[in-house]
Amino acid sequence: MLRRNGTPLIRVSFLLAAILVCCLASAASLHAQTSKLTAEQRADALLKQMTVEEKIGQLNQAAGYVLGGAPPPEEQVRRGLAGSVLWVSEPAAINKLQKIAVEESRLHVPLLIGLDVIHGYHTIFPPPLAMSATWDPKLVERVQTIAAREARAAGINWSFAPMVDIARDARWGRMVEGAGEDPYLGAIMAKAQVLGFQGPELGTPEHVLACVKHFAAYGAADGGRDYDSSYVPDDLMWNVYFPPFKAAIDAGVGSLMSAYMDLNDVPATGNYWLLHDVLRDDWKFQGFVVSDAMAIGSLVTHGYARDREDAAYLAFHAGVNMDMASYSYLNELPKLVKAGRVTESEIDALVRPLLVAKYKLGLFENAYIDLSKIDSVMTDPASVTAAREAAQKSMVLLKNDGALLPLDKTGKKFGSIAVIGPVADSGPAQVGFWGGMITNGENVVTVIEGIKTKVGPSVRVQYAKGPSIRRQETSKFEGLPRIKLRDEKAQSAAESQSAFDEAVATAKRNDAIVLVLGEGVLMAGEAASNATLRLAGRQQELLEAVVAIGKPVVLVLINGRPLNISWAAEHVPAILEAWEPGNQGGNAVADILFGDANPGGKLTVTWPRSAGQEPLYYAHNLTFEPESAPGFKSRYQDMKTSPLYPFGYGLSYTSFALANLKLDTATAKVGDSVGVSVEVQNTGSVAGDEVVQVYVHQQSGSASRPVRQLKGFEKVTLAPGEKKTLHFALGKDELTYWSPSEKKWVLEPAVYDVWAGEDSTAKLHASFELTQ
Ligand code: BGC
């Protein structure tokens, strides 16, 4: 053996090989030395090695395809010019990008891979609006845990969810992405989702970084027109629009997305008050802020920033850490640094939390995924079970005259059933907008399939689609590489008529009819506002023609928001709101229609009679002439003011009775907690779920308070005859509000009304007084 300085050659070559391996597996070598330190210490150490360009690169989130004149994403990553990539959902492509980042970029910094995993990655669950209708935060947490696990297995380590925008206007297409109109429920659902995505803390294996969005009051867009300005007074910001964000932050959410629109004339993405004063100063948010897509560049479009350089400055100064795909930071920050308007230490402050998140997520230890393990995660039978259960529990039975539902599956009552409608066999309609970013609606059990499987040979099932439905204005997302769904092809008048006639003829040939109507591809979601809420295409005409046949009709709705079903509410005996029910939606619809599951979902948005009533929400203020005034009929002379269905409403195949609403005291000191109890009993003949809701109203104070506000709820499952006493507490958290006249949080001496019931029209009443 040759020796050099007494060292065996084999050892020398081993050493050289080791050095080589060290250099190649550079992420490991560079970053392992620091792995005993905290994520924050490691981030600081790494920052010291970075050039200004590399730091600015970390603030840039590249689109997963060539966009806006920027170099291809691979090149940006290789040159250390991107800290994150979005809109790539394919695992092998993600691994490739990480490999470039880890092995080819100078400092080997892995990527945050972001995607809108809003309600599932492979297994598509019902969207957040539907999930909120379960009133079951544990279930919400469970489905987002599965979504996180699947996403992480595919290489996505950052989900742009939860979306927690309060929405009080169904014309706004994005209502489907949030938990509805109520801040109390919204806060509970926000927390549940953050825990589902991130686990108990950021960095929990098989979880992802969550991103609460869109900060803030995006849902208050004028007229429900997506992207339009929001004008929201401070008290509504604090009392209504902020609470779900605050809850997400308290639950440890690691990132937050700024919104697109102007808030009180200042674009949210350049809004110092929102992003600095509220978020960092008041709430002490420690995570990082990403802009919405292209929102920094759009500060110019808004007429707020002079030019891109100014836009980058304003967003940077307000505290936006990462620029989503507008490349304003990448292109403009170097100029701002040169001009001395932005300092390197300010840049460090924005880069640091991004690196901390990457360390916490364990990306420096392993940025890759094992492609061979993906299938086992995606095919986990527990996910299928959860998807079916989630869909069942999210559905809301709106009407069931004469107990038409559940239908008999033995064929004794109805030997044949016609299933009619444009979304009765539509995977895309069932997965919705964000499901359509990842799938094109394949791997979905549609309603017709679910019904056929359920009844087997006992009942003859015939299907006719009727005229197809499509958007009136083409979606701006149609054809984009990142959206897989495509709208249906236009039908000629003759094609539409023959489909219509065939549908009516099919209905006539059968004993009962299940009509499946609602919204089709890309009709709900972003850039999908509606002026009328009417049923798209010829669905209303089809509905009326089918009802005119005179046979029993069940209407199933597949949609992302309340639609104008006022005619149906009068003429159709049974209506089931099934939302966009996801992969297992067809099975879940069949479970409910045929009584294998008892519907227990309750609306989390007020259902209007017509779009003209919007915005419509239960927690409005009392007025000069309140609804409770003697002889009050309506504020409109041509329609009732009351909704078609109230917030919190939903029927069951059983019935419940509430009684004995009791308070543990009639008077208490400001700051004390008042105990509330109420009994609930299943008075029907089958087991069922009930959501007991508690509402509160403060009778006087430094500001007018809403007529009632949800301040407690509990979902119970009761066997026939079973009775339970439920307990709630009304204390500081429930009774404090932000007063516009005091300009601060107050808890005031006053008389408070309390109601308990099955929806927001709850009748059981009690009251207590708080004194100084
Ligand atoms: C949406 C965001 C989304 C982002 C990335 C934007 O158009 O407003 O909600 O997270 O795109 O897909």
PDB file of N, CA and C in Angstrom, residues 708-753:
ATOM      1  N   ARG A 708     -78.392  40.234  17.143  1.00  0.00           N
ATOM      2  CA  ARG A 708     -77.901  39.069  17.887  1.00  0.00           C
ATOM      3  C   ARG A 708     -76.599  38.591  17.249  1.00  0.00           C
ATOM      4  N   GLN A 709     -75.761  37.964  18.066  1.00  0.00           N
ATOM      5  CA  GLN A 709     -74.474  37.455  17.583  1.00  0.00           C
ATOM      6  C   GLN A 709     -74.232  36.070  18.152  1.00  0.00           C
ATOM      7  N   LEU A 710     -73.769  35.170  17.311  1.00  0.00           N
ATOM      8  CA  LEU A 710     -73.425  33.822  17.771  1.00  0.00           C
ATOM      9  C   LEU A 710     -72.282  33.917  18.778  1.00  0.00           C
ATOM     10  N   LYS A 711     -72.465  33.315  19.956  1.00  0.00           N
ATOM     11  CA  LYS A 711     -71.399  33.344  20.955  1.00  0.00           C
ATOM     12  C   LYS A 711     -71.154  31.977  21.584  1.00  0.00           C
ATOM     13  N   GLY A 712     -71.756  30.956  21.011  1.00  0.00           N
ATOM     14  CA  GLY A 712     -71.500  29.616  21.509  1.00  0.00           C
ATOM     15  C   GLY A 712     -72.295  28.623  20.676  1.00  0.00           C
ATOM     16  N   PHE A 713     -71.765  27.421  20.524  1.00  0.00           N
ATOM     17  CA  PHE A 713     -72.540  26.361  19.872  1.00  0.00           C
ATOM     18  C   PHE A 713     -71.967  25.019  20.274  1.00  0.00           C
ATOM     19  N   GLU A 714     -72.790  24.012  20.182  1.00  0.00           N
ATOM     20  CA  GLU A 714     -72.291  22.654  20.390  1.00  0.00           C
ATOM     21  C   GLU A 714     -73.060  21.704  19.496  1.00  0.00           C
ATOM     22  N   LYS A 715     -72.315  20.837  18.849  1.00  0.00           N
ATOM     23  CA  LYS A 715     -72.954  19.835  18.003  1.00  0.00           C
ATOM     24  C   LYS A 715     -73.072  18.542  18.809  1.00  0.00           C
ATOM     25  N   VAL A 716     -74.285  17.994  18.841  1.00  0.00           N
ATOM     26  CA  VAL A 716     -74.478  16.745  19.586  1.00  0.00           C
ATOM     27  C   VAL A 716     -75.134  15.703  18.688  1.00  0.00           C
ATOM     28  N   THR A 717     -74.803  14.459  18.947  1.00  0.00           N
ATOM     29  CA  THR A 717     -75.478  13.364  18.265  1.00  0.00           C
ATOM     30  C   THR A 717     -76.361  12.682  19.304  1.00  0.00           C
ATOM     31  N   LEU A 718     -77.651  12.591  19.011  1.00  0.00           N
ATOM     32  CA  LEU A 718     -78.582  12.034  20.000  1.00  0.00           C
ATOM     33  C   LEU A 718     -79.380  10.887  19.403  1.00  0.00           C
ATOM     34  N   ALA A 719     -79.522   9.843  20.203  1.00  0.00           N
ATOM     35  CA  ALA A 719     -80.375   8.715  19.809  1.00  0.00           C
ATOM     36  C   ALA A 719     -81.837   9.140  19.987  1.00  0.00           C
ATOM     37  N   PRO A 720     -82.778   8.442  19.374  1.00  0.00           N
ATOM     38  CA  PRO A 720     -84.184   8.807  19.550  1.00  0.00           C
ATOM     39  C   PRO A 720     -84.540   8.886  21.036  1.00  0.00           C
ATOM     40  N   GLY A 721     -85.172   9.954  21.426  1.00  0.00           N
ATOM     41  CA  GLY A 721     -85.579  10.131  22.816  1.00  0.00           C
ATOM     42  C   GLY A 721     -84.487  10.667  23.731  1.00  0.00           C
ATOM     43  N   GLU A 722     -83.254  10.583  23.306  1.00  0.00           N
ATOM     44  CA  GLU A 722     -82.138  10.979  24.180  1.00  0.00           C
ATOM     45  C   GLU A 722     -82.139  12.490  24.446  1.00  0.00           C
ATOM     46  N   LYS A 723     -81.779  12.827  25.665  1.00  0.00           N
ATOM     47  CA  LYS A 723     -81.778  14.236  26.078  1.00  0.00           C
ATOM     48  C   LYS A 723     -80.425  14.579  26.683  1.00  0.00           C
ATOM     49  N   LYS A 724     -79.968  15.810  26.427  1.00  0.00           N
ATOM     50  CA  LYS A 724     -78.697  16.249  27.024  1.00  0.00           C
ATOM     51  C   LYS A 724     -78.844  17.675  27.493  1.00  0.00           C
ATOM     52  N   THR A 725     -78.115  17.999  28.564  1.00  0.00           N
ATOM     53  CA  THR A 725     -78.055  19.405  28.975  1.00  0.00           C
ATOM     54  C   THR A 725     -76.703  19.945  28.548  1.00  0.00           C
ATOM     55  N   LEU A 726     -76.739  21.039  27.829  1.00  0.00           N
ATOM     56  CA  LEU A 726     -75.489  21.627  27.334  1.00  0.00           C
ATOM     57  C   LEU A 726     -75.171  22.883  28.136  1.00  0.00           C
ATOM     58  N   HIS A 727     -73.866  23.129  28.303  1.00  0.00           N
ATOM     59  CA  HIS A 727     -73.440  24.281  29.109  1.00  0.00           C
ATOM     60  C   HIS A 727     -72.552  25.206  28.286  1.00  0.00           C
ATOM     61  N   PHE A 728     -72.777  26.480  28.436  1.00  0.00           N
ATOM     62  CA  PHE A 728     -71.978  27.490  27.744  1.00  0.00           C
ATOM     63  C   PHE A 728     -71.576  28.553  28.762  1.00  0.00           C
ATOM     64  N   ALA A 729     -70.576  29.325  28.420  1.00  0.00           N
ATOM     65  CA  ALA A 729     -70.179  30.426  29.306  1.00  0.00           C
ATOM     66  C   ALA A 729     -70.098  31.711  28.492  1.00  0.00           C
ATOM     67  N   LEU A 730     -70.662  32.772  29.042  1.00  0.00           N
ATOM     68  CA  LEU A 730     -70.554  34.074  28.395  1.00  0.00           C
ATOM     69  C   LEU A 730     -69.684  34.948  29.280  1.00  0.00           C
ATOM     70  N   GLY A 731     -68.460  35.137  28.872  1.00  0.00           N
ATOM     71  CA  GLY A 731     -67.512  35.897  29.688  1.00  0.00           C
ATOM     72  C   GLY A 731     -66.871  36.999  28.866  1.00  0.00           C
ATOM     73  N   LYS A 732     -65.670  37.351  29.295  1.00  0.00           N
ATOM     74  CA  LYS A 732     -64.952  38.464  28.674  1.00  0.00           C
ATOM     75  C   LYS A 732     -64.796  38.287  27.160  1.00  0.00           C
ATOM     76  N   ASP A 733     -64.373  37.104  26.763  1.00  0.00           N
ATOM     77  CA  ASP A 733     -64.114  36.869  25.337  1.00  0.00           C
ATOM     78  C   ASP A 733     -65.373  37.055  24.503  1.00  0.00           C
ATOM     79  N   GLU A 734     -66.485  36.622  25.051  1.00  0.00           N
ATOM     80  CA  GLU A 734     -67.734  36.658  24.278  1.00  0.00           C
ATOM     81  C   GLU A 734     -68.356  38.057  24.263  1.00  0.00           C
ATOM     82  N   LEU A 735     -68.123  38.835  25.316  1.00  0.00           N
ATOM     83  CA  LEU A 735     -68.888  40.080  25.459  1.00  0.00           C
ATOM     84  C   LEU A 735     -68.083  41.347  25.156  1.00  0.00           C
ATOM     85  N   THR A 736     -66.794  41.196  24.982  1.00  0.00           N
ATOM     86  CA  THR A 736     -65.977  42.376  24.663  1.00  0.00           C
ATOM     87  C   THR A 736     -66.125  42.699  23.176  1.00  0.00           C
ATOM     88  N   TYR A 737     -66.170  43.979  22.851  1.00  0.00           N
ATOM     89  CA  TYR A 737     -66.181  44.364  21.428  1.00  0.00           C
ATOM     90  C   TYR A 737     -65.407  45.650  21.246  1.00  0.00           C
ATOM     91  N   TRP A 738     -65.085  45.935  20.008  1.00  0.00           N
ATOM     92  CA  TRP A 738     -64.335  47.154  19.717  1.00  0.00           C
ATOM     93  C   TRP A 738     -65.340  48.271  19.455  1.00  0.00           C
ATOM     94  N   SER A 739     -65.291  49.302  20.304  1.00  0.00           N
ATOM     95  CA  SER A 739     -66.293  50.352  20.214  1.00  0.00           C
ATOM     96  C   SER A 739     -65.824  51.494  19.322  1.00  0.00           C
ATOM     97  N   PRO A 740     -66.625  51.852  18.333  1.00  0.00           N
ATOM     98  CA  PRO A 740     -66.205  52.943  17.442  1.00  0.00           C
ATOM     99  C   PRO A 740     -66.208  54.300  18.131  1.00  0.00           C
ATOM    100  N   SER A 741     -66.996  54.450  19.196  1.00  0.00           N
ATOM    101  CA  SER A 741     -66.964  55.760  19.843  1.00  0.00           C
ATOM    102  C   SER A 741     -65.817  55.844  20.853  1.00  0.00           C
ATOM    103  N   GLU A 742     -65.495  54.710  21.475  1.00  0.00           N
ATOM    104  CA  GLU A 742     -64.376  54.695  22.426  1.00  0.00           C
ATOM    105  C   GLU A 742     -63.040  54.471  21.711  1.00  0.00           C
ATOM    106  N   LYS A 743     -63.128  53.966  20.510  1.00  0.00           N
ATOM    107  CA  LYS A 743     -61.941  53.599  19.716  1.00  0.00           C
ATOM    108  C   LYS A 743     -61.031  52.620  20.471  1.00  0.00           C
ATOM    109  N   LYS A 744     -61.652  51.688  21.150  1.00  0.00           N
ATOM    110  CA  LYS A 744     -60.886  50.645  21.848  1.00  0.00           C
ATOM    111  C   LYS A 744     -61.820  49.483  22.199  1.00  0.00           C
ATOM    112  N   TRP A 745     -61.221  48.399  22.706  1.00  0.00           N
ATOM    113  CA  TRP A 745     -62.007  47.252  23.154  1.00  0.00           C
ATOM    114  C   TRP A 745     -62.718  47.618  24.440  1.00  0.00           C
ATOM    115  N   VAL A 746     -64.003  47.281  24.520  1.00  0.00           N
ATOM    116  CA  VAL A 746     -64.757  47.603  25.735  1.00  0.00           C
ATOM    117  C   VAL A 746     -65.587  46.399  26.171  1.00  0.00           C
ATOM    118  N   LEU A 747     -65.848  46.369  27.448  1.00  0.00           N
ATOM    119  CA  LEU A 747     -66.766  45.382  28.024  1.00  0.00           C
ATOM    120  C   LEU A 747     -67.658  46.202  28.930  1.00  0.00           C
ATOM    121  N   GLU A 748     -68.921  46.326  28.563  1.00  0.00           N
ATOM    122  CA  GLU A 748     -69.724  47.392  29.163  1.00  0.00           C
ATOM    123  C   GLU A 748     -70.823  46.866  30.079  1.00  0.00           C
ATOM    124  N   PRO A 749     -71.143  47.661  31.121  1.00  0.00           N
ATOM    125  CA  PRO A 749     -72.310  47.322  31.933  1.00  0.00           C
ATOM    126  C   PRO A 749     -73.557  47.505  31.081  1.00  0.00           C
ATOM    127  N   ALA A 750     -74.401  46.524  31.060  1.00  0.00           N
ATOM    128  CA  ALA A 750     -75.612  46.608  30.230  1.00  0.00           C
ATOM    129  C   ALA A 750     -76.461  45.380  30.510  1.00  0.00           C
ATOM    130  N   VAL A 751     -77.664  45.402  29.965  1.00  0.00           N
ATOM    131  CA  VAL A 751     -78.492  44.189  29.977  1.00  0.00           C
ATOM    132  C   VAL A 751     -78.195  43.431  28.688  1.00  0.00           C
ATOM    133  N   TYR A 752     -78.048  42.135  28.814  1.00  0.00           N
ATOM    134  CA  TYR A 752     -77.736  41.285  27.652  1.00  0.00           C
ATOM    135  C   TYR A 752     -78.845  40.260  27.456  1.00  0.00           C
ATOM    136  N   ASP A 753     -79.339  40.165  26.228  1.00  0.00           N
ATOM    137  CA  ASP A 753     -80.286  39.100  25.867  1.00  0.00           C
ATOM    138  C   ASP A 753     -79.504  37.857  25.479  1.00  0.00           C
TER     139      ASP A 753
END
